[in-house]
XYZ file of C-alpha atoms in Angstrom:
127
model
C 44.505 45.928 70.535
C 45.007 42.614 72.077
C 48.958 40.996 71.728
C 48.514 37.291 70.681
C 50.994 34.708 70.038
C 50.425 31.352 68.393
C 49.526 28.715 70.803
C 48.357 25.049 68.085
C 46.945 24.134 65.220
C 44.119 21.808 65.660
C 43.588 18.753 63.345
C 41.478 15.940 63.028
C 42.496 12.705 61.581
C 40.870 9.207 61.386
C 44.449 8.071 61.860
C 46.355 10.432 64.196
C 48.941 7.940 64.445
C 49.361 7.953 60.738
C 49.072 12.297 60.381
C 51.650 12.341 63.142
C 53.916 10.054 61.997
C 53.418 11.900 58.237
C 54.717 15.088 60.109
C 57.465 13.963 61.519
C 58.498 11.859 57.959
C 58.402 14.610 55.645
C 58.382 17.839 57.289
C 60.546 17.073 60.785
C 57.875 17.207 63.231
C 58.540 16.078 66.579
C 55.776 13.373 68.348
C 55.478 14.423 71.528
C 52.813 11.273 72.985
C 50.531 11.923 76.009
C 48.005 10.075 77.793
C 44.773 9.759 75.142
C 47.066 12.326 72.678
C 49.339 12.865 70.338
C 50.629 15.954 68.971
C 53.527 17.254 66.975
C 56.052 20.025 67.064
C 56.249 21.181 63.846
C 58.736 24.556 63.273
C 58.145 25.906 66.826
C 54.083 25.406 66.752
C 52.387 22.699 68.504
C 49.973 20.679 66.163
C 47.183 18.972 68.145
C 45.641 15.867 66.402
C 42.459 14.775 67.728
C 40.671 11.661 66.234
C 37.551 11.044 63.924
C 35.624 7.887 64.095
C 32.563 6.801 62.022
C 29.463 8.597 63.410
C 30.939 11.514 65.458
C 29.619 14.693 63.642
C 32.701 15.568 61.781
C 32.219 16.631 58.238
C 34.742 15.370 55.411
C 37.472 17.183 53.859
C 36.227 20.008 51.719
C 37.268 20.194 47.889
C 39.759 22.183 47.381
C 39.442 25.434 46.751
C 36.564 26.640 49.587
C 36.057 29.413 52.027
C 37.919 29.435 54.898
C 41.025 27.969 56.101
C 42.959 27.072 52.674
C 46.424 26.435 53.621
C 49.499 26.739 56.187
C 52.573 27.868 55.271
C 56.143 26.691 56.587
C 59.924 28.672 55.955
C 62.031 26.081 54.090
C 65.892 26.836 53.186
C 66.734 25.753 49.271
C 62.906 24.922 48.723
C 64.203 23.019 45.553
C 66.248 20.362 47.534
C 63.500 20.296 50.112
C 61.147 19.703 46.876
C 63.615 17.541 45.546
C 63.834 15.121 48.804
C 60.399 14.950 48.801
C 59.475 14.287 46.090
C 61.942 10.781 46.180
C 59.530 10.371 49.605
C 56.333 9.930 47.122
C 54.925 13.344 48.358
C 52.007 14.929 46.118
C 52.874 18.025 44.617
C 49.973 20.536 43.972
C 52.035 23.339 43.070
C 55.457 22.771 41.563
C 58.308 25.247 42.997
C 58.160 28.765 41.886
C 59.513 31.897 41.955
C 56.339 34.063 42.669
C 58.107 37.679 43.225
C 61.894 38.638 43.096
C 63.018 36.698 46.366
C 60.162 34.379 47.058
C 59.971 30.706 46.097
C 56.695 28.358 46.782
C 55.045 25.073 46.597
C 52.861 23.216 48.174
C 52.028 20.070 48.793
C 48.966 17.696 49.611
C 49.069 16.320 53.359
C 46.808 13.886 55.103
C 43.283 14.148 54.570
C 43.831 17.001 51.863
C 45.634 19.551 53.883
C 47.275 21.807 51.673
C 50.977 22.843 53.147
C 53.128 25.621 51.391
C 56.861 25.385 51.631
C 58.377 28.708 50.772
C 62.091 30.343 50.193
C 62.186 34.094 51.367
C 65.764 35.548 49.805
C 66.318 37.656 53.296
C 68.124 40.452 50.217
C 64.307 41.289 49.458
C 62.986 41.163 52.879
């Protein structure tokens, strides 16, 4: 069996600038600029955001829910003052905060273009 660790997340955006900047408002992503780039450090990962102009062969945002990738999900500490602050930020709530099993609190939210992002609360008692 082959040892992997995570190396990016690849998006595409018809506004990097505005995904990136998005990431670094309301979850604490770092822009790191390059030459023709811009990415974000995002919780130790690297997010890669390429861009999407009119006639390029990228498909839209599927309708949520659909086959394939449906989500990514980022550690939070008090996941109701994290909801709370963002909620005062105007971010779209999909999923209120809730207790799912003893020890584990979710939500998600709705990011650019669609991209669903849980926030949960793991009580390290339960672990």
């Amino acid at each position: 069996m082959p040892t992997v660790t995570w190396d990016h997340v690849h998006l595409r955006s018809p506004d990097p600038e505005a995904t990136a900047t998005w990431l670094q408002d309301i979850l604490g992503g770092q822009i790191i600029r390059s030459p023709g780039r811009i990415d974000v450090k995002l919780g130790g990962a690297n997010v890669f955001i390429a861009p999407v102009t009119a006639g390029d062969g990228v498909h839209s945002p599927p309708v949520t829910p659909y086959q394939g990738l449906d989500h990514f999900g980022l550690t939070v500490k008090d996941i109701d003052d994290v909801a709370a602050e963002l909620k005062r930020k105007g971010v779209e709530f999909t999923k209120e905060p809730v207790t799912i099993r003893p020890g584990v609190r979710i939500c998600f939210i709705r990011g650019p273009q669609g991209i669903s992002v849980e926030l949960l609360e793991r009580d390290k008692k339960y672990a």
